[in-house]
Structure formats: structure tokens, C-alpha cells
């Protein structure tokens, strides 16, 4: 039986009970994090904890266990015998259970915290071949910087992409490309790497942040500047980043083929540097 974390305890999954009055259920009033386990370590756990605390602060949810996330995650890996395989951790914290009302519960209620781990097989073939993605008007709210569980615009957009045989839906707001339904996106234009700057219109991805660092270290010219949809014809290469897909090349965007349909040179350099960083961390 899978062991999960629930409100301070490690329990068999089938023993978890969540109130129907939980504000996560009623209002999507909660936040989440997804962290990757690389057979021995979590990649940039401190970055995830910093973002977790920020999301909680922005929504004014007082969960006192943020600093324990690393030990909770490790315990989940151990209790589920995932030490020696690639795995993921999902953590969700909601404002807690209270009679339905638009105002926050007063007095405050205890937040509901749930986390679980699962083993997974990385999609290496897509990192090799690259993916095709669609473009669509960004139908999300204006606080995409918060890792909120309110993901309906993301899920329906991703579903639309899937039903069209595409691997991600990339959003466009006011003519500018923001990010994907569950990834950030980078472009290479005339040798310079572009990605949307941190703002309320994108999630500040942990992978994004580390890829910017890796690109800078590699001497690649980087500009945190949004790319206009109508500049796609000047885009030589593109790739998406997230915790599970790492760096995945994009070979077609909104029907436009990039680099004759093969992952580009800059993308390959960045993938190699990222892989080398993981190998070096594994060796520690
Ligand atoms: N999603 N942008 C959005 C909208 C995301 O949902 C994600 C991650 C990212 C990339 O963030 P990171 O590099 O920290 O994984 C960007 C996770 C994986 C998810 O929802 O499952």
C-alpha cells in the first residue's frame, strides 16, 4: 500500500479523509509543488521551498511545515521504496476546511497538507526527437506567478493540445508568448536565448531559473524578454522546461516548423550541460 503524508502523519493512502468543506475542494484555495528525485537527491529542493513559501505568503496561508518539506519528501521516497529510481513528489497545501464563504475562515483554520511520491520513467525519446506544440490565447488569470491548484485553464488547454496530437499548449497574451500549460518556454533568435521575464503572467519555473544560470555559465547570450508571436518566423530553436520534462526541444510551434524539424545546436548544448550537472550531483 502506498504511504502518503497527510497533516503531519505518514499513512496508508486509503486512510486519508478530506472534508467536503475543504477550501481546496470548494474554491481551489491552495497551492502545490512538484519536486524531482534523481536516485539519491532532490534537484534544487531549496528553490522549491523558496517558491512554496512565496505561494503560501501570496495567498496568506499559514502552513508552518514549509522548512520540513525536504524531510517529508525524503521520508516518502524511503517509505515507498523509491530510493533507486527516478521519482516525483507532489505536495498540496490548502487553506483548510470551513463552512463555505468567500471570506477567509475567521478564526483561521488549520491548513490541509497532502503529499505523495511516485516512480516514473523519464520521456527520454521526446528529449531526443523534440515535440510539436500548439499556440493559444492565454485564458488564465493574472497571478500565474502563484503555483495555485486552480489549473482549469491549463488542463483544458493541455487537453486540447493532446487531442490534436501535440505535446504542449503555449499561451499568448497580448501578442506575446508567455509559457506553456505546465512548462516555461525558451527561444533562440540569432544566437540569443530568450524567455519571458519573471512576472505575474508566468510561473517562475525552478528549471527555468537553473537553465538561465547554466546558459549564462556556458557563455550563451541570454535575454529575459518576451517574444512576440509574430516573431516566430525569426525563431531558430525553441525548448520547454519543467521538473519532469527537464529540457525538451520544440520542433514545431503553432504549425511553424523550426530548424527543419530537428532540435537545434544551442538546445543540445543546454541539454548536455543540464545532464552533466545531474551526473555531477549524482556523483556527490
Ligand atoms: N508544472 N509553468 C507552469 C504553468 C507550470 O505548471 C510549470 C510546472 C512550469 C515549470 O516549473 P518547474 O520548472 O518548477 O517545474 C512552468 C508542474 C511540473 C506541474 O504542474 O505538474
Short mmCIF file of C-alpha atoms and ligand atoms in Angstrom, two decimals:
data_model
loop_
_atom_site.label_atom_id
_atom_site.label_comp_id
_atom_site.label_asym_id
_atom_site.label_seq_id
_atom_site.Cartn_x
_atom_site.Cartn_y
_atom_site.Cartn_z
CA UNK A 1 0.00 0.00 0.00
CA UNK A 2 1.23 3.45 -0.95
CA UNK A 3 2.26 5.60 2.02
CA UNK A 4 1.38 9.29 1.79
CA UNK A 5 1.85 12.35 4.00
CA UNK A 6 -1.30 13.91 5.42
CA UNK A 7 -1.44 16.68 8.02
CA UNK A 8 1.77 15.77 9.79
CA UNK A 9 1.45 11.98 9.56
CA UNK A 10 2.60 9.22 7.19
CA UNK A 11 -0.39 7.00 6.47
CA UNK A 12 -1.64 4.37 4.01
CA UNK A 13 -3.36 6.28 1.18
CA UNK A 14 -6.71 4.58 1.76
CA UNK A 15 -6.90 6.02 5.29
CA UNK A 16 -6.93 9.65 4.11
CA UNK A 17 -10.16 11.56 4.61
CA UNK A 18 -10.57 15.14 3.40
CA UNK A 19 -13.59 17.19 4.40
CA UNK A 20 -16.03 18.17 1.64
CA UNK A 21 -15.80 21.64 3.21
CA UNK A 22 -12.11 21.83 2.41
CA UNK A 23 -11.47 25.11 0.60
CA UNK A 24 -9.21 23.28 -1.81
CA UNK A 25 -12.29 21.33 -2.93
CA UNK A 26 -14.72 24.26 -2.83
CA UNK A 27 -12.56 27.11 -4.20
CA UNK A 28 -9.24 25.60 -5.42
CA UNK A 29 -7.93 27.65 -2.48
CA UNK A 30 -4.49 26.11 -2.25
CA UNK A 31 -1.03 25.80 -3.70
CA UNK A 32 1.25 22.96 -4.77
CA UNK A 33 4.83 22.00 -5.57
CA UNK A 34 6.37 19.24 -7.70
CA UNK A 35 9.94 18.14 -7.00
CA UNK A 36 12.07 15.54 -8.73
CA UNK A 37 14.08 12.79 -7.08
CA UNK A 38 17.18 11.72 -9.05
CA UNK A 39 18.05 8.39 -7.38
CA UNK A 40 19.81 9.99 -4.46
CA UNK A 41 18.89 13.69 -4.30
CA UNK A 42 16.13 16.20 -4.96
CA UNK A 43 17.04 18.71 -7.67
CA UNK A 44 17.16 22.25 -6.22
CA UNK A 45 14.99 21.49 -3.19
CA UNK A 46 15.86 24.89 -1.71
CA UNK A 47 14.49 26.60 -4.84
CA UNK A 48 11.24 24.65 -4.48
CA UNK A 49 10.96 25.55 -0.78
CA UNK A 50 11.53 29.24 -1.55
CA UNK A 51 8.77 29.15 -4.20
CA UNK A 52 6.47 27.15 -1.87
CA UNK A 53 6.85 29.79 0.86
CA UNK A 54 6.20 32.56 -1.65
CA UNK A 55 2.99 30.92 -2.94
CA UNK A 56 1.76 30.42 0.64
CA UNK A 57 2.61 34.03 1.54
CA UNK A 58 0.83 35.42 -1.53
CA UNK A 59 -2.35 33.51 -0.59
CA UNK A 60 -1.90 34.20 3.15
CA UNK A 61 -1.98 30.51 4.06
CA UNK A 62 -0.02 29.87 7.25
CA UNK A 63 1.49 26.39 6.93
CA UNK A 64 4.27 26.05 9.48
CA UNK A 65 5.96 22.97 7.92
CA UNK A 66 7.49 24.50 4.74
CA UNK A 67 11.02 24.05 6.05
CA UNK A 68 10.27 20.35 6.68
CA UNK A 69 9.29 19.74 3.04
CA UNK A 70 12.69 18.23 2.27
CA UNK A 71 12.47 15.68 5.12
CA UNK A 72 8.80 14.91 4.35
CA UNK A 73 9.74 14.25 0.72
CA UNK A 74 12.69 12.06 1.68
CA UNK A 75 10.54 10.04 4.07
CA UNK A 76 8.02 9.46 1.26
CA UNK A 77 10.81 8.21 -1.02
CA UNK A 78 12.05 5.81 1.65
CA UNK A 79 8.67 4.53 2.82
CA UNK A 80 7.64 3.80 -0.78
CA UNK A 81 10.97 2.14 -1.73
CA UNK A 82 11.74 4.67 -4.46
CA UNK A 83 15.35 5.38 -3.42
CA UNK A 84 16.92 3.84 -6.52
CA UNK A 85 14.65 5.06 -9.29
CA UNK A 86 13.55 8.38 -10.80
CA UNK A 87 10.61 9.66 -8.77
CA UNK A 88 8.47 12.72 -8.21
CA UNK A 89 6.95 14.31 -5.13
CA UNK A 90 3.69 16.24 -5.20
CA UNK A 91 2.76 18.50 -2.26
CA UNK A 92 -0.51 20.39 -1.93
CA UNK A 93 -1.48 22.75 0.87
CA UNK A 94 -4.96 24.26 1.07
CA UNK A 95 -6.40 26.88 3.45
CA UNK A 96 -8.27 24.10 5.27
CA UNK A 97 -11.90 23.13 5.93
CA UNK A 98 -14.55 25.67 6.84
CA UNK A 99 -18.22 26.40 6.06
CA UNK A 100 -18.36 27.76 2.51
CA UNK A 101 -17.85 31.50 2.45
CA UNK A 102 -15.93 33.81 0.15
CA UNK A 103 -14.17 35.39 3.11
CA UNK A 104 -11.26 33.54 4.71
CA UNK A 105 -12.20 31.49 7.80
CA UNK A 106 -12.10 33.56 10.97
CA UNK A 107 -10.60 32.45 13.24
CA UNK A 108 -8.09 30.79 10.94
CA UNK A 109 -8.36 27.02 10.44
CA UNK A 110 -5.51 24.51 10.15
CA UNK A 111 -4.33 24.14 6.54
CA UNK A 112 -4.73 20.74 4.88
CA UNK A 113 -1.42 19.31 3.67
CA UNK A 114 -1.08 16.27 1.45
CA UNK A 115 2.00 14.86 -0.29
CA UNK A 116 2.77 11.70 -2.16
CA UNK A 117 5.59 10.15 -4.20
CA UNK A 118 5.60 8.10 -7.37
CA UNK A 119 8.21 6.43 -9.51
CA UNK A 120 8.27 7.37 -13.19
CA UNK A 121 10.07 6.69 -16.44
CA UNK A 122 11.53 9.89 -17.95
CA UNK A 123 10.40 10.53 -21.56
CA UNK A 124 13.92 10.46 -22.98
CA UNK A 125 12.68 9.83 -26.54
CA UNK A 126 10.90 13.22 -26.60
CA UNK A 127 14.02 14.94 -25.28
CA UNK A 128 15.82 13.35 -28.22
CA UNK A 129 13.28 13.92 -31.02
CA UNK A 130 11.67 17.14 -29.83
CA UNK A 131 7.96 17.90 -29.62
CA UNK A 132 5.26 19.75 -31.54
CA UNK A 133 3.25 22.34 -29.61
CA UNK A 134 0.19 24.49 -30.24
CA UNK A 135 -0.35 28.21 -29.62
CA UNK A 136 -3.44 29.61 -27.96
CA UNK A 137 -4.66 32.82 -26.33
CA UNK A 138 -3.66 32.84 -22.64
CA UNK A 139 -7.01 32.32 -20.91
CA UNK A 140 -5.54 32.22 -17.39
CA UNK A 141 -5.84 34.75 -14.56
CA UNK A 142 -3.27 37.49 -13.88
CA UNK A 143 -1.48 35.76 -11.00
CA UNK A 144 0.24 32.94 -12.88
CA UNK A 145 3.29 33.56 -10.63
CA UNK A 146 1.47 31.76 -7.79
CA UNK A 147 1.65 27.96 -8.02
CA UNK A 148 -2.06 27.68 -7.33
CA UNK A 149 -4.04 24.44 -7.72
CA UNK A 150 -6.62 26.41 -9.77
CA UNK A 151 -5.44 24.90 -13.06
CA UNK A 152 -8.59 24.54 -15.14
CA UNK A 153 -7.38 26.86 -17.96
CA UNK A 154 -4.15 24.85 -18.01
CA UNK A 155 -5.83 21.43 -18.05
CA UNK A 156 -8.40 22.26 -20.74
CA UNK A 157 -5.67 23.82 -22.90
CA UNK A 158 -3.38 20.83 -22.46
CA UNK A 159 -6.29 18.51 -23.27
CA UNK A 160 -6.88 20.47 -26.49
CA UNK A 161 -3.21 20.05 -27.41
CA UNK A 162 -3.31 16.30 -26.64
CA UNK A 163 -6.45 15.79 -28.71
CA UNK A 164 -4.59 17.39 -31.63
CA UNK A 165 -1.58 15.10 -31.20
CA UNK A 166 0.54 17.91 -29.71
CA UNK A 167 2.63 17.72 -26.54
CA UNK A 168 2.07 21.16 -25.01
CA UNK A 169 -0.10 24.25 -25.34
CA UNK A 170 1.87 27.50 -25.35
CA UNK A 171 -0.01 30.62 -24.29
CA UNK A 172 -0.01 34.04 -25.99
CA UNK A 173 -1.07 37.15 -24.07
CA UNK A 174 -1.47 40.49 -25.85
CA UNK A 175 0.61 39.15 -28.74
CA UNK A 176 3.49 37.95 -26.52
CA UNK A 177 4.36 34.33 -25.77
CA UNK A 178 4.18 33.70 -22.03
CA UNK A 179 4.69 29.99 -21.17
CA UNK A 180 3.14 26.55 -21.55
CA UNK A 181 0.24 24.92 -19.70
CA UNK A 182 2.80 23.22 -17.43
CA UNK A 183 6.19 24.44 -18.66
CA UNK A 184 8.25 27.53 -19.43
CA UNK A 185 9.42 28.16 -22.98
CA UNK A 186 12.72 29.44 -24.39
CA UNK A 187 13.58 30.62 -27.90
CA UNK A 188 16.85 31.03 -29.76
CA UNK A 189 16.84 34.02 -32.12
CA UNK A 190 20.07 34.95 -33.88
CA UNK A 191 22.10 33.03 -31.29
CA UNK A 192 20.47 34.72 -28.26
CA UNK A 193 18.35 32.80 -25.78
CA UNK A 194 15.01 34.46 -24.94
CA UNK A 195 12.43 33.63 -22.29
CA UNK A 196 9.59 35.62 -20.73
CA UNK A 197 10.82 37.63 -17.71
CA UNK A 198 9.52 36.80 -14.25
CA UNK A 199 6.14 38.49 -13.91
CA UNK A 200 2.54 37.87 -12.86
CA UNK A 201 1.96 36.28 -16.30
CA UNK A 202 4.32 33.30 -15.85
CA UNK A 203 5.28 30.82 -13.19
CA UNK A 204 8.88 31.26 -12.14
CA UNK A 205 9.99 27.73 -13.01
CA UNK A 206 12.76 26.16 -10.98
CA UNK A 207 14.09 24.54 -14.17
CA UNK A 208 13.82 27.92 -15.98
CA UNK A 209 15.91 29.59 -13.29
CA UNK A 210 18.59 26.89 -13.44
CA UNK A 211 18.67 26.85 -17.25
CA UNK A 212 19.23 30.62 -17.26
CA UNK A 213 22.16 30.09 -14.90
CA UNK A 214 23.55 27.21 -16.99
CA UNK A 215 23.21 29.23 -20.22
CA UNK A 216 25.00 32.20 -18.64
CA UNK A 217 27.78 29.93 -17.37
CA UNK A 218 28.12 28.49 -20.89
CA UNK A 219 28.59 31.99 -22.31
CA UNK A 220 25.29 31.91 -24.22
CA UNK A 221 23.74 35.36 -24.63
CA UNK A 222 20.53 35.46 -22.59
CA UNK A 223 17.66 37.96 -22.64
CA UNK A 224 14.72 37.68 -20.25
CA UNK A 225 12.37 39.32 -22.71
CA UNK A 226 9.02 38.15 -24.07
CA UNK A 227 8.94 37.09 -27.71
CA UNK A 228 6.09 38.36 -29.88
CA UNK A 229 4.02 35.72 -31.62
CA UNK A 230 4.65 37.45 -34.95
CA UNK A 231 8.41 36.97 -34.49
CA UNK A 232 8.11 33.19 -34.62
CA UNK A 233 9.38 33.24 -38.19
CA UNK A 234 12.73 34.51 -36.83
CA UNK A 235 12.95 31.73 -34.22
CA UNK A 236 15.67 29.24 -34.98
CA UNK A 237 15.20 26.94 -31.98
CA UNK A 238 12.86 26.54 -29.02
CA UNK A 239 12.58 24.31 -25.99
CA UNK A 240 10.33 23.90 -22.97
CA UNK A 241 11.43 23.28 -19.41
CA UNK A 242 9.85 21.77 -16.34
CA UNK A 243 10.68 19.48 -13.45
CA UNK A 244 9.75 16.25 -15.23
CA UNK A 245 10.50 17.08 -18.90
CA UNK A 246 13.77 18.90 -17.98
CA UNK A 247 14.83 20.46 -21.31
CA UNK A 248 12.66 19.23 -24.19
CA UNK A 249 13.24 20.65 -27.70
CA UNK A 250 10.31 22.12 -29.64
CA UNK A 251 10.45 21.34 -33.37
CA UNK A 252 7.09 22.80 -34.38
CA UNK A 253 5.10 25.66 -32.83
CA UNK A 254 1.65 26.72 -33.97
CA UNK A 255 2.19 24.89 -37.27
CA UNK A 256 5.61 26.52 -37.91
CA UNK A 257 8.46 24.04 -38.30
CA UNK A 258 11.67 25.11 -36.52
CA UNK A 259 15.18 24.25 -37.69
CA UNK A 260 13.87 21.85 -40.37
CA UNK A 261 12.17 19.79 -37.65
CA UNK A 262 15.29 18.84 -35.70
CA UNK A 263 16.42 20.07 -32.26
CA UNK A 264 18.93 22.90 -32.62
CA UNK A 265 22.55 23.25 -31.58
CA UNK A 266 22.04 25.67 -28.66
CA UNK A 267 19.27 23.43 -27.30
CA UNK A 268 21.63 20.43 -27.44
CA UNK A 269 24.38 22.35 -25.62
CA UNK A 270 21.96 23.29 -22.85
CA UNK A 271 20.58 19.74 -22.60
CA UNK A 272 24.15 18.39 -22.28
CA UNK A 273 25.10 20.93 -19.63
CA UNK A 274 21.95 20.12 -17.64
CA UNK A 275 22.61 16.35 -17.91
CA UNK A 276 26.21 16.89 -16.80
CA UNK A 277 25.04 18.87 -13.79
CA UNK A 278 22.73 15.99 -12.80
CA UNK A 279 25.56 13.46 -13.28
CA UNK A 280 27.89 15.58 -11.14
CA UNK A 281 25.26 15.83 -8.39
CA UNK A 282 24.72 12.05 -8.52
CA UNK A 283 28.47 11.56 -8.03
CA UNK A 284 28.48 13.60 -4.80
N1 LIG B 1 4.36 22.43 -13.68
N2 LIG B 1 4.85 26.98 -15.86
C1 LIG B 1 3.77 26.31 -15.44
C2 LIG B 1 2.42 26.89 -15.71
C3 LIG B 1 3.91 25.10 -14.75
O1 LIG B 1 2.82 24.46 -14.29
C4 LIG B 1 5.22 24.57 -14.52
C5 LIG B 1 5.44 23.28 -13.79
C6 LIG B 1 6.31 25.30 -15.01
C7 LIG B 1 7.72 24.82 -14.81
O2 LIG B 1 8.11 24.90 -13.44
P1 LIG B 1 9.24 23.95 -12.85
O3 LIG B 1 10.43 24.10 -13.71
O4 LIG B 1 9.46 24.48 -11.49
O5 LIG B 1 8.70 22.53 -12.86
C8 LIG B 1 6.09 26.50 -15.66
C9 LIG B 1 4.45 21.23 -12.89
C10 LIG B 1 5.53 20.30 -13.30
C11 LIG B 1 3.07 20.59 -12.82
O6 LIG B 1 2.10 21.33 -12.78
O7 LIG B 1 2.98 19.36 -12.76
#
